[in-house]
Amino acid sequence: IGEVSTALGIRQHVLRYWEDQFPTLKPLKRRGGRRYYRPEDVQLLATIDRLVHQEGYTLRGARQAIEGGEGVATAATSTE
């Protein structure tokens, strides 16, 4: 979680909170409760961060956009 937090510039407690708020965000938990974020988890976190902090979505709105495919499609387009 520390590496992802540093790479994305998002505090660790925020990442943990987002895990509760976004059912699609499920990092693997290793021995001792350590989180292992896969590349798709990191991409989802970047999308959530963009929606909430740059586009002004609420967490609920961001969750609905992602579940509807709206936020993920926009993120895929912006990375190409």
Short mmCIF file of C-alpha atoms in Angstrom, two decimals:
data_model
loop_
_atom_site.label_atom_id
_atom_site.label_comp_id
_atom_site.label_asym_id
_atom_site.label_seq_id
_atom_site.Cartn_x
_atom_site.Cartn_y
_atom_site.Cartn_z
CA ILE A 1 0.00 0.00 0.00
CA GLY A 2 2.93 2.30 0.67
CA GLU A 3 4.29 1.98 -2.87
CA VAL A 4 0.91 2.62 -4.49
CA SER A 5 0.28 5.51 -2.13
CA THR A 6 3.56 7.13 -3.11
CA ALA A 7 3.17 6.43 -6.83
CA LEU A 8 -0.33 7.92 -7.03
CA GLY A 9 0.12 10.63 -4.41
CA ILE A 10 -2.83 9.34 -2.38
CA ARG A 11 -2.53 8.84 1.37
CA GLN A 12 -2.72 5.29 2.68
CA HIS A 13 -5.79 5.87 4.86
CA VAL A 14 -7.64 7.20 1.79
CA LEU A 15 -6.80 4.02 -0.15
CA ARG A 16 -8.13 1.90 2.71
CA TYR A 17 -11.32 3.98 2.88
CA TRP A 18 -11.85 3.67 -0.88
CA GLU A 19 -11.62 -0.12 -0.54
CA ASP A 20 -14.73 0.08 1.65
CA GLN A 21 -16.54 2.50 -0.66
CA PHE A 22 -15.84 0.82 -4.01
CA PRO A 23 -16.83 -2.86 -4.13
CA THR A 24 -14.89 -3.37 -7.38
CA LEU A 25 -11.64 -2.44 -5.60
CA LYS A 26 -10.45 -5.64 -3.97
CA PRO A 27 -6.68 -5.91 -3.60
CA LEU A 28 -5.29 -9.30 -2.68
CA LYS A 29 -4.38 -9.66 0.95
CA ARG A 30 -1.14 -11.43 1.68
CA ARG A 31 0.10 -13.00 4.87
CA GLY A 32 -0.03 -10.57 7.76
CA GLY A 33 -2.81 -8.55 6.10
CA ARG A 34 -0.50 -6.88 3.57
CA ARG A 35 -2.30 -5.58 0.51
CA TYR A 36 -1.17 -6.46 -2.99
CA TYR A 37 -2.55 -4.12 -5.62
CA ARG A 38 -2.65 -5.59 -9.12
CA PRO A 39 -2.20 -3.32 -12.17
CA GLU A 40 -5.98 -3.17 -12.71
CA ASP A 41 -6.41 -2.09 -9.06
CA VAL A 42 -3.88 0.71 -9.54
CA GLN A 43 -5.68 1.84 -12.71
CA LEU A 44 -9.00 1.84 -10.85
CA LEU A 45 -7.47 3.91 -8.03
CA ALA A 46 -6.15 6.41 -10.56
CA THR A 47 -9.62 6.63 -12.12
CA ILE A 48 -11.27 7.17 -8.73
CA ASP A 49 -8.71 9.87 -7.90
CA ARG A 50 -9.32 11.63 -11.22
CA LEU A 51 -13.11 11.50 -10.88
CA VAL A 52 -13.13 12.75 -7.30
CA HIS A 53 -10.29 15.27 -7.27
CA GLN A 54 -10.18 16.58 -10.84
CA GLU A 55 -13.72 16.19 -12.13
CA GLY A 56 -15.52 16.95 -8.85
CA TYR A 57 -17.50 13.74 -8.46
CA THR A 58 -18.72 12.66 -5.04
CA LEU A 59 -17.63 9.19 -3.98
CA ARG A 60 -21.16 7.95 -4.68
CA GLY A 61 -21.13 9.56 -8.13
CA ALA A 62 -17.70 8.14 -8.90
CA ARG A 63 -18.86 4.67 -7.85
CA GLN A 64 -21.92 4.95 -10.12
CA ALA A 65 -19.80 6.18 -13.04
CA ILE A 66 -17.36 3.29 -12.62
CA GLU A 67 -20.09 0.68 -12.24
CA GLY A 68 -21.76 2.09 -15.35
CA GLY A 69 -18.46 1.92 -17.23
CA GLU A 70 -18.34 5.69 -17.72
CA GLY A 71 -15.24 6.45 -15.62
CA VAL A 72 -13.26 3.44 -16.80
CA ALA A 73 -13.87 4.23 -20.48
CA THR A 74 -12.70 7.79 -19.94
CA ALA A 75 -9.56 6.58 -18.16
CA ALA A 76 -8.73 4.15 -20.96
CA THR A 77 -9.14 6.90 -23.53
CA SER A 78 -6.94 9.33 -21.62
CA THR A 79 -4.04 6.85 -21.32
CA GLU A 80 -3.78 6.18 -25.05
#
